[in-house]
Amino acid sequence: MNRTKTEGQMPAAPDPHLYNEDLAPARQNWNAYNIFAFWMADIHSVGGYVLAASLFGLGLMGWQVLISLLVGILVVQIFANAVARPSQRTGVPFPVICRMAFGTKGANVPAVIRGLIAVVWYGIQTWLASNALLLVLLRWFPGLESWTQVSFVGLSALGWLCFALMWVLQALVFWRGMDTIRRFNDWAGPLVYAVMFALAGWIVWSAGPSNISLSLSNQTLSGGEALWQMVVAAVLVAGYFAGPTLNFGDFSRYCATEKAVRRGNFWGLPVNFLVFSIITVVVVSGTPQVFGEMLTDPIETVARIDSVTAAVLGVFAFVAATIGINIVANFVAPAFDFSHVAPEKISWRMGGMIAAVGSIFLTPWNLFNNPELIHYTVGVLAGLIGPLYGIILMDFYRVRRQKIDLDALFSSKEGSTYHYQGGVNPVALRSLIMGGLVSVPISLAPLGDISSFAVFFGGGVAALAHGWQSGLWRRGTAGKPAASRS
C-alpha cells in the first residue's frame, strides 16, 4: 500500500545503499518568501541582466517584449509548480523523485546528467564572478596591474587569486548547509534590487528621461516577423530557466505547504522577473548617453561610475548575486546528484565539493573562451534536459496519477514499486534516448532560432514515448507502468 508522507514521516527500513540523511525526507520549515528569494538569486544575476537586455534588442516594441517575457516566465512558473509537487509532498530531493520513473538505480542517469551540467556552469559562473572581483581590486589597488602580466594555464596570477577567493567563499556558504544558503539568498536578492533601483535612478538623472526607451534596437519588426520573434523571446526565457527548474524539488522539499511554494513562485517569477527586466532596460538604454556606448554588462556599467565607493558597492552586490545563483543553481544540484550515486559513501557536502573541485580542472576560462567547445559540451547535456522533464512529469502526473510510495523510494527489494528490472526502468531509458535523438541534434545544429525549441521538442517526444510504453492510451493497460507488469 502507498503511504502518504506527513510532517516528519520517514521511510520504513530504508536500504542503506539508497539512503543517507541528506536524501531522506527533510524538515519542512521554509515559507513563500524563501522561495521568492530563491528566484531572486536565480534572476538577479549578470546572466539574467544580459538575457533581459538581449530580448529588448530583438527589434520588438517595448510592450511586445514585455508580453514575451510574461508568456515565457509563466511557462517557467507552470513547470516549477509541477516539478515542486512530488518533492514538497515527500520532502525528498530531485534525484530521489527520479526513482519513480527511472528506478532506484536508473535514477542515477538523470542525476549524473543534471550534475554534470551544473559542474560546467558552476566553474564558468565562479570565473565570471572572479572577473568582477578583479575589476574591484584593480580599481582600489592599481599597482596590482603587474599581477595580470603573469599567467598559468590561461589565467593571470591575479585572476587565479580572485578565482580562488570566490571558490572558497562559495564553498564556505555551501558547507554551512541549506539554512545558511537560505539566509544568504534572503538578503542577496533584495541587495541587488537596491543597487539596481539606485543605478536606474542615477542613469535616468544623468542621461535625461527623454533618452530612456523600452527598445534597444535601431529597427522595429512588424507583422509575422515580430510575432515570430515574440515566440522566440518567450522560448529563450523558458530555456534559460530550464536547468534550475528541473531540480527545483531540491528546494521545494523544504517548504511547509504547497501553497507556500506556489505563492513564492508567483512573486519570484512573473512579478519579480518583469520588474527586474524593466529596470534592466532602463539602465541599458541610458548607457549610450552617459558612457558613449551601450553597455549590457551590469558589472562593467557600475565599474565605470566616477565614485569609487559607489562602483565597488555595485560590483559587490552583483558578485553576491552571482554567488547566490551559483550556489542554488550549480552547487546544490550536483551535491544531491552525486550523493545519490553512492549514498553510503558520498554525503551532500562531499557531493558538492566533488563538483567544486571538478570545476577547477575544467579550467572554465578556457572553456568559456572556446565557443565551439562550450557549444558542443553544454549542448549535448542541455539537450537531455527536455526529455528528463517529459519523462518525470508524464510518469508522475499521468502514469502514477500523483501516487507516491515513500517506502519504495528507498527499497531495493524485488517486486517493490520502483525496483522494475534490477532497479532500472528500461521504459524510461528508452524514452530518454528517443527524446535525446530529437533534442540533441536540434540543439547542436546551426538551425538559428529553431535550436531554442530543442527542450520542448525533446520533452514532448520523451513524454509521449514514456506514456505509450507505460500503457497509457492503450486499452486495458492505462495506469500500469509497463516495466513493472509481469
Coordinates of C-alpha atoms in Angstrom, one line a residue:
M1 CA 0.0 0.0 0.0
N2 CA 1.2 3.5 -0.8
R3 CA 1.9 5.7 2.2
T4 CA 1.3 9.4 2.1
K5 CA 4.1 11.4 3.7
T6 CA 3.3 13.7 6.6
E7 CA 5.5 16.1 8.5
G8 CA 8.4 14.2 9.9
Q9 CA 7.5 10.9 8.5
M10 CA 10.4 8.7 7.4
P11 CA 10.6 5.7 5.1
A12 CA 10.3 2.3 6.8
A13 CA 13.5 0.2 6.8
P14 CA 15.4 2.1 4.1
D15 CA 18.1 0.3 2.2
P16 CA 21.5 1.8 3.2
H17 CA 22.6 1.7 -0.5
L18 CA 19.8 4.1 -1.3
Y19 CA 19.6 6.2 1.8
N20 CA 21.5 8.8 3.8
E21 CA 20.4 11.7 6.0
D22 CA 20.7 14.2 3.1
L23 CA 18.4 12.2 0.8
A24 CA 15.9 11.4 3.5
P25 CA 12.6 13.4 3.9
A26 CA 13.6 16.9 5.1
R27 CA 12.3 19.1 7.9
Q28 CA 9.8 21.4 6.2
N29 CA 10.1 25.0 7.6
W30 CA 10.5 27.2 4.5
N31 CA 7.9 29.8 3.6
A32 CA 6.8 31.7 0.5
Y33 CA 9.5 34.4 1.0
N34 CA 12.3 31.8 1.0
I35 CA 11.1 30.5 -2.5
F36 CA 10.7 34.2 -3.6
A37 CA 14.3 34.8 -2.5
F38 CA 15.5 31.6 -4.4
W39 CA 14.2 33.0 -7.6
M40 CA 15.6 36.5 -6.9
A41 CA 19.0 34.8 -6.5
D42 CA 18.4 33.0 -9.8
I43 CA 17.2 36.1 -11.7
H44 CA 19.3 38.9 -10.1
S45 CA 22.5 37.9 -11.8
V46 CA 24.7 39.1 -14.6
G47 CA 23.2 36.3 -16.8
G48 CA 19.6 37.4 -16.0
Y49 CA 20.6 41.0 -16.7
V50 CA 22.2 40.2 -20.1
L51 CA 19.3 37.9 -21.1
A52 CA 16.7 40.7 -20.4
A53 CA 18.8 43.3 -22.3
S54 CA 19.2 41.0 -25.3
L55 CA 15.4 40.4 -25.6
F56 CA 14.8 44.1 -25.8
G57 CA 17.3 44.3 -28.7
L58 CA 15.4 41.8 -30.9
G59 CA 13.7 44.6 -32.8
L60 CA 10.4 44.4 -30.9
M61 CA 8.5 47.2 -29.3
G62 CA 8.6 47.5 -25.6
W63 CA 5.1 46.1 -25.0
Q64 CA 5.8 43.2 -27.3
V65 CA 8.9 42.3 -25.3
L66 CA 7.0 42.5 -22.0
I67 CA 4.3 40.2 -23.3
S68 CA 7.0 37.7 -24.5
L69 CA 8.7 37.9 -21.1
L70 CA 5.5 37.3 -19.3
V71 CA 4.5 34.3 -21.5
G72 CA 8.0 32.8 -21.1
I73 CA 8.1 33.2 -17.4
L74 CA 4.6 31.9 -16.9
V75 CA 5.7 28.7 -18.7
V76 CA 8.6 28.5 -16.2
Q77 CA 6.1 29.0 -13.4
I78 CA 3.9 26.2 -14.6
F79 CA 6.8 23.8 -14.8
A80 CA 8.2 24.9 -11.4
N81 CA 4.9 24.2 -9.7
A82 CA 4.6 20.9 -11.4
V83 CA 8.2 19.8 -10.6
A84 CA 7.8 21.1 -7.0
R85 CA 4.8 19.0 -6.0
P86 CA 6.3 15.4 -5.5
S87 CA 9.3 16.8 -3.6
Q88 CA 7.2 19.0 -1.4
R89 CA 4.8 16.1 -0.6
T90 CA 7.6 13.7 0.3
G91 CA 10.4 16.0 1.4
V92 CA 13.0 14.3 -0.8
P93 CA 15.3 15.9 -3.5
F94 CA 15.2 15.7 -7.3
P95 CA 17.3 12.5 -7.8
V96 CA 15.2 10.5 -5.3
I97 CA 12.0 11.6 -7.1
C98 CA 13.6 10.4 -10.3
R99 CA 13.4 6.9 -8.9
M100 CA 9.7 6.8 -9.6
A101 CA 10.2 6.9 -13.3
F102 CA 13.8 5.6 -13.8
G103 CA 14.0 3.0 -10.9
T104 CA 16.1 3.1 -7.7
K105 CA 19.3 2.6 -9.7
G106 CA 18.3 4.0 -13.0
A107 CA 17.7 7.4 -11.3
N108 CA 21.5 7.8 -11.4
V109 CA 21.2 8.6 -15.1
P110 CA 19.2 11.8 -14.8
A111 CA 21.1 12.7 -11.6
V112 CA 24.5 12.5 -13.3
I113 CA 23.2 14.4 -16.4
R114 CA 21.9 17.3 -14.2
G115 CA 25.1 17.1 -12.0
L116 CA 27.5 17.4 -15.0
I117 CA 25.6 20.4 -16.4
A118 CA 25.8 22.1 -13.0
V119 CA 29.6 21.4 -12.7
V120 CA 30.3 23.1 -16.1
W121 CA 28.2 26.2 -15.3
Y122 CA 29.5 26.3 -11.7
G123 CA 33.0 26.8 -13.0
I124 CA 32.0 29.3 -15.6
Q125 CA 29.9 31.4 -13.1
T126 CA 32.7 31.3 -10.5
W127 CA 35.2 32.6 -13.0
L128 CA 32.8 35.3 -14.2
A129 CA 32.3 36.4 -10.6
S130 CA 36.1 36.4 -10.1
N131 CA 36.4 38.8 -13.0
A132 CA 34.1 41.2 -11.3
L133 CA 36.3 41.0 -8.1
L134 CA 39.4 41.5 -10.3
L135 CA 37.9 44.8 -11.5
V136 CA 37.3 45.9 -7.9
L137 CA 40.8 45.1 -6.9
L138 CA 42.3 47.0 -9.8
R139 CA 40.1 50.0 -9.1
W140 CA 41.2 50.1 -5.5
F141 CA 44.8 48.9 -5.9
P142 CA 46.1 49.9 -9.4
G143 CA 49.5 48.5 -8.5
L144 CA 48.1 45.0 -8.9
E145 CA 48.2 45.5 -12.7
S146 CA 51.6 43.8 -12.8
W147 CA 49.9 40.6 -11.5
T148 CA 47.9 40.4 -14.7
Q149 CA 51.0 40.0 -16.8
V150 CA 51.9 36.6 -15.4
S151 CA 49.6 33.7 -16.4
F152 CA 49.3 29.9 -15.7
V153 CA 47.0 27.6 -17.7
G154 CA 45.5 30.6 -19.4
L155 CA 44.7 32.6 -16.3
S156 CA 46.7 35.5 -14.8
A157 CA 48.1 35.4 -11.3
L158 CA 45.6 38.0 -10.1
G159 CA 42.9 36.0 -11.9
W160 CA 43.9 32.9 -10.0
L161 CA 43.8 34.8 -6.8
C162 CA 40.3 36.1 -7.5
F163 CA 39.0 32.7 -8.7
A164 CA 40.4 31.0 -5.6
L165 CA 38.8 33.6 -3.3
M166 CA 35.4 33.3 -5.0
W167 CA 35.7 29.5 -4.9
V168 CA 36.4 29.5 -1.2
L169 CA 33.6 32.0 -0.4
Q170 CA 31.0 29.9 -2.2
A171 CA 32.3 26.7 -0.6
L172 CA 32.1 28.2 2.9
V173 CA 28.4 29.3 2.3
F174 CA 27.6 25.9 0.9
W175 CA 29.4 23.9 3.6
R176 CA 27.3 25.5 6.4
G177 CA 24.2 23.9 4.9
M178 CA 20.9 24.7 3.4
D179 CA 19.8 27.0 6.3
T180 CA 22.8 29.2 5.6
I181 CA 22.1 29.1 1.8
R182 CA 18.5 30.2 2.5
R183 CA 19.6 33.1 4.8
F184 CA 22.2 34.2 2.2
N185 CA 19.6 34.3 -0.6
D186 CA 17.1 36.1 1.7
W187 CA 19.3 39.2 1.7
A188 CA 21.3 38.8 -1.6
G189 CA 18.3 39.3 -3.9
P190 CA 17.0 42.4 -2.2
L191 CA 20.5 43.9 -2.1
V192 CA 20.7 43.6 -5.9
Y193 CA 17.3 45.3 -6.2
A194 CA 18.5 48.2 -4.0
V195 CA 21.6 48.6 -6.3
M196 CA 19.5 48.3 -9.5
F197 CA 17.0 50.9 -8.4
A198 CA 19.8 53.3 -7.4
L199 CA 21.6 52.6 -10.6
A200 CA 18.4 53.2 -12.7
G201 CA 17.7 56.4 -10.9
W202 CA 21.3 57.7 -11.5
I203 CA 21.1 56.7 -15.2
V204 CA 17.8 58.4 -15.7
W205 CA 19.1 61.5 -13.9
S206 CA 22.4 61.5 -15.9
A207 CA 21.0 60.7 -19.3
G208 CA 17.7 62.5 -19.1
P209 CA 14.3 60.9 -19.1
S210 CA 13.9 61.6 -22.9
N211 CA 16.8 59.3 -23.6
I212 CA 15.3 56.3 -21.9
S213 CA 13.4 53.8 -24.1
L214 CA 11.9 50.3 -23.8
S215 CA 13.6 49.3 -27.0
L216 CA 17.3 48.7 -27.5
S217 CA 17.1 48.1 -31.3
N218 CA 17.5 50.5 -34.1
Q219 CA 14.9 48.7 -36.2
T220 CA 11.4 47.7 -35.4
L221 CA 9.9 44.5 -36.7
S222 CA 6.2 44.2 -37.7
G223 CA 3.7 41.6 -38.8
G224 CA 4.6 37.9 -38.9
E225 CA 8.3 38.7 -38.3
A226 CA 7.5 40.5 -35.0
L227 CA 5.2 37.7 -33.9
W228 CA 7.9 35.1 -34.6
Q229 CA 10.5 37.0 -32.6
M230 CA 8.0 37.3 -29.7
V231 CA 7.6 33.5 -29.7
V232 CA 11.4 33.1 -29.8
A233 CA 11.8 35.5 -26.9
A234 CA 9.3 33.6 -24.8
V235 CA 11.1 30.3 -25.6
L236 CA 14.5 31.8 -24.7
V237 CA 13.2 32.8 -21.3
A238 CA 11.8 29.4 -20.7
G239 CA 15.0 27.7 -21.9
Y240 CA 17.2 30.0 -19.7
F241 CA 15.5 28.7 -16.5
A242 CA 15.2 25.0 -17.7
G243 CA 18.2 23.8 -15.6
P244 CA 17.4 25.2 -12.2
T245 CA 13.7 24.5 -12.6
L246 CA 14.4 20.8 -13.4
N247 CA 15.8 20.3 -9.9
F248 CA 13.6 22.8 -8.2
G249 CA 12.4 19.9 -6.0
D250 CA 15.8 20.2 -4.2
F251 CA 14.3 23.4 -2.7
S252 CA 10.6 22.9 -2.6
R253 CA 11.2 19.8 -0.4
Y254 CA 11.8 22.2 2.5
C255 CA 8.5 24.1 2.2
A256 CA 5.8 23.6 4.8
T257 CA 3.0 23.7 2.3
E258 CA 2.4 23.5 -1.5
K259 CA 0.6 26.8 -1.2
A260 CA 3.8 28.5 0.0
V261 CA 5.6 27.1 -3.0
R262 CA 3.1 28.4 -5.4
R263 CA 2.9 31.9 -3.8
G264 CA 6.7 32.1 -3.8
N265 CA 6.8 31.1 -7.4
F266 CA 4.3 33.7 -8.3
W267 CA 6.1 36.6 -6.7
G268 CA 9.6 35.2 -7.6
L269 CA 8.9 34.5 -11.3
P270 CA 6.3 36.6 -13.2
V271 CA 6.3 39.6 -10.9
N272 CA 10.0 39.7 -10.0
F273 CA 11.3 38.9 -13.5
L274 CA 9.2 41.6 -15.1
V275 CA 10.2 44.3 -12.6
F276 CA 13.9 43.3 -12.9
S277 CA 13.7 43.3 -16.8
I278 CA 12.1 46.8 -16.8
I279 CA 14.8 48.1 -14.5
T280 CA 17.5 46.5 -16.7
V281 CA 16.3 48.0 -20.0
V282 CA 16.0 51.5 -18.3
V283 CA 19.7 51.2 -17.2
V284 CA 20.9 49.8 -20.5
S285 CA 19.0 52.3 -22.7
G286 CA 20.6 55.2 -20.8
T287 CA 24.2 53.9 -21.1
P288 CA 24.9 55.3 -24.6
Q289 CA 24.1 58.8 -23.4
V290 CA 26.1 58.5 -20.2
F291 CA 29.1 56.4 -21.3
G292 CA 29.2 56.9 -25.0
E293 CA 28.3 53.3 -25.8
M294 CA 25.6 50.7 -25.0
L295 CA 26.7 48.5 -22.0
T296 CA 24.8 45.2 -21.5
D297 CA 27.1 44.0 -18.6
P298 CA 26.0 45.4 -15.3
I299 CA 29.4 45.0 -13.7
E300 CA 31.1 47.0 -16.5
T301 CA 28.3 49.6 -16.1
V302 CA 28.8 50.1 -12.3
A303 CA 32.6 49.9 -12.7
R304 CA 32.6 53.0 -14.9
I305 CA 30.8 55.1 -12.3
D306 CA 33.1 58.0 -11.2
S307 CA 32.6 57.4 -7.5
V308 CA 34.9 54.6 -6.5
T309 CA 32.8 53.8 -3.4
A310 CA 29.6 53.5 -5.5
A311 CA 31.3 51.4 -8.1
V312 CA 32.7 49.0 -5.5
L313 CA 29.4 48.7 -3.7
G314 CA 27.7 48.0 -7.1
V315 CA 30.2 45.3 -8.1
F316 CA 30.0 43.8 -4.6
A317 CA 26.2 43.4 -5.0
F318 CA 26.5 41.7 -8.3
V319 CA 29.3 39.4 -7.0
A320 CA 27.0 38.5 -4.1
A321 CA 24.2 37.8 -6.6
T322 CA 26.4 35.6 -8.7
I323 CA 27.4 33.6 -5.6
G324 CA 23.7 33.2 -4.9
I325 CA 22.7 31.9 -8.3
N326 CA 25.8 29.7 -8.5
I327 CA 25.0 28.0 -5.2
V328 CA 21.3 27.5 -5.8
A329 CA 21.6 26.5 -9.5
N330 CA 25.0 24.9 -9.7
F331 CA 26.2 23.8 -6.3
V332 CA 23.1 22.3 -4.5
A333 CA 22.1 20.3 -7.6
P334 CA 25.3 18.2 -8.0
A335 CA 25.6 17.9 -4.2
F336 CA 22.4 15.9 -4.1
D337 CA 23.0 14.3 -7.5
F338 CA 26.5 12.9 -6.7
S339 CA 25.4 11.9 -3.2
H340 CA 22.7 9.9 -4.8
V341 CA 25.2 7.8 -6.8
A342 CA 26.7 6.3 -3.6
P343 CA 24.7 7.5 -0.6
E344 CA 26.7 5.3 1.8
K345 CA 30.0 6.9 0.8
I346 CA 29.1 10.4 -0.5
S347 CA 27.3 12.9 1.7
W348 CA 25.6 16.1 0.4
R349 CA 28.6 18.1 1.4
M350 CA 31.1 15.7 -0.3
G351 CA 29.0 15.7 -3.4
G352 CA 29.1 19.4 -3.6
M353 CA 32.8 19.5 -3.1
I354 CA 33.3 16.9 -5.8
A355 CA 31.6 19.3 -8.2
A356 CA 33.5 22.3 -6.9
V357 CA 36.9 20.6 -7.3
G358 CA 35.9 19.2 -10.7
S359 CA 35.1 22.8 -11.9
I360 CA 38.7 23.8 -11.3
F361 CA 40.1 21.1 -13.5
L362 CA 37.7 22.2 -16.3
T363 CA 39.6 25.5 -16.4
P364 CA 36.3 27.3 -17.1
W365 CA 38.0 30.4 -18.6
N366 CA 39.4 28.2 -21.4
L367 CA 36.1 26.5 -21.9
F368 CA 34.2 29.9 -21.9
N369 CA 36.7 31.3 -24.4
N370 CA 36.2 28.4 -26.8
P371 CA 32.7 29.0 -28.1
E372 CA 32.7 25.8 -30.2
L373 CA 33.8 23.6 -27.3
I374 CA 31.3 25.0 -24.9
H375 CA 28.6 24.8 -27.5
Y376 CA 29.0 21.1 -28.0
T377 CA 29.8 20.3 -24.3
V378 CA 26.8 22.1 -22.9
G379 CA 24.6 21.5 -26.0
V380 CA 24.7 17.7 -25.6
L381 CA 24.0 17.8 -21.9
A382 CA 21.3 20.6 -22.1
G383 CA 19.6 18.7 -25.0
L384 CA 18.7 16.0 -22.5
I385 CA 17.0 18.3 -20.0
G386 CA 13.8 18.4 -22.1
P387 CA 13.4 14.6 -22.3
L388 CA 14.0 14.4 -18.5
Y389 CA 11.2 16.9 -17.9
G390 CA 8.9 14.9 -20.2
I391 CA 9.6 11.6 -18.6
I392 CA 9.4 12.7 -15.0
L393 CA 6.2 14.7 -15.3
M394 CA 4.4 12.2 -17.6
D395 CA 5.3 9.4 -15.1
F396 CA 4.2 11.3 -12.0
Y397 CA 1.0 13.0 -13.3
R398 CA -0.3 10.5 -15.9
V399 CA 1.2 7.1 -15.3
R400 CA 1.1 7.1 -11.5
R401 CA -1.6 9.7 -11.1
Q402 CA 0.4 11.5 -8.4
K403 CA 0.6 8.5 -6.1
I404 CA 3.9 8.1 -4.3
D405 CA 5.1 5.0 -2.4
L406 CA 7.6 6.6 0.0
D407 CA 8.9 3.3 1.4
A408 CA 9.6 2.0 -2.1
L409 CA 11.7 5.1 -2.9
F410 CA 14.3 3.7 -0.5
S411 CA 13.8 0.0 -1.2
S412 CA 15.7 -2.3 -3.5
K413 CA 13.6 -5.4 -2.7
E414 CA 12.5 -7.5 -5.7
G415 CA 8.9 -6.6 -6.5
S416 CA 8.9 -3.2 -4.8
T417 CA 7.2 -0.4 -6.7
Y418 CA 10.3 1.2 -8.2
H419 CA 12.5 -1.8 -8.5
Y420 CA 11.5 -2.6 -12.1
Q421 CA 14.2 -4.7 -13.6
G422 CA 17.1 -4.8 -11.2
G423 CA 16.4 -1.3 -10.1
V424 CA 16.2 0.1 -13.7
N425 CA 13.1 1.0 -15.7
P426 CA 14.0 0.3 -19.3
V427 CA 10.9 2.2 -20.5
A428 CA 12.3 5.5 -19.1
L429 CA 15.8 4.9 -20.5
R430 CA 14.4 4.2 -24.0
S431 CA 12.2 7.3 -23.7
L432 CA 15.2 9.3 -22.8
I433 CA 17.2 8.1 -25.8
M434 CA 14.2 8.8 -28.1
G435 CA 13.8 12.3 -26.8
G436 CA 17.6 12.9 -26.9
L437 CA 17.8 11.7 -30.5
V438 CA 15.5 14.6 -31.3
S439 CA 16.6 17.4 -28.9
V440 CA 20.4 17.0 -29.0
P441 CA 20.7 17.3 -32.9
I442 CA 18.3 20.3 -32.8
S443 CA 20.4 21.9 -30.0
L444 CA 23.7 21.4 -31.8
A445 CA 22.7 22.0 -35.4
P446 CA 23.0 25.5 -36.9
L447 CA 19.3 26.0 -37.1
G448 CA 19.1 29.5 -35.9
D449 CA 16.0 30.3 -33.8
I450 CA 14.8 26.7 -34.1
S451 CA 17.6 25.4 -31.9
S452 CA 15.9 27.3 -29.0
F453 CA 13.0 24.9 -29.2
A454 CA 15.1 21.8 -28.6
V455 CA 14.0 21.5 -24.9
F456 CA 10.3 21.4 -25.9
F457 CA 10.7 19.1 -28.9
G458 CA 12.8 16.6 -26.9
G459 CA 10.5 16.8 -23.9
G460 CA 7.4 16.2 -26.0
V461 CA 8.8 13.2 -27.7
A462 CA 10.1 11.7 -24.5
A463 CA 6.8 12.3 -22.7
L464 CA 4.8 10.6 -25.4
A465 CA 7.2 7.7 -25.7
H466 CA 7.2 7.1 -21.9
G467 CA 3.4 7.4 -21.7
W468 CA 2.8 5.0 -24.6
Q469 CA 5.3 2.4 -23.3
S470 CA 3.9 2.6 -19.8
G471 CA 0.5 1.7 -21.0
L472 CA -1.3 5.0 -21.4
W473 CA -3.7 5.3 -24.3
R474 CA -3.7 1.5 -24.8
R475 CA -7.0 -0.3 -23.8
G476 CA -6.8 -2.2 -20.6
T477 CA -3.3 -1.0 -19.6
A478 CA -3.8 2.6 -18.5
G479 CA -2.0 3.5 -15.3
K480 CA 0.0 0.3 -15.2
P481 CA 3.8 1.0 -15.8
A482 CA 5.0 -1.3 -18.5
A483 CA 8.2 -2.2 -16.8
S484 CA 6.5 -3.4 -13.6
R485 CA 3.9 -5.7 -15.2
S486 CA 4.7 -9.4 -15.1

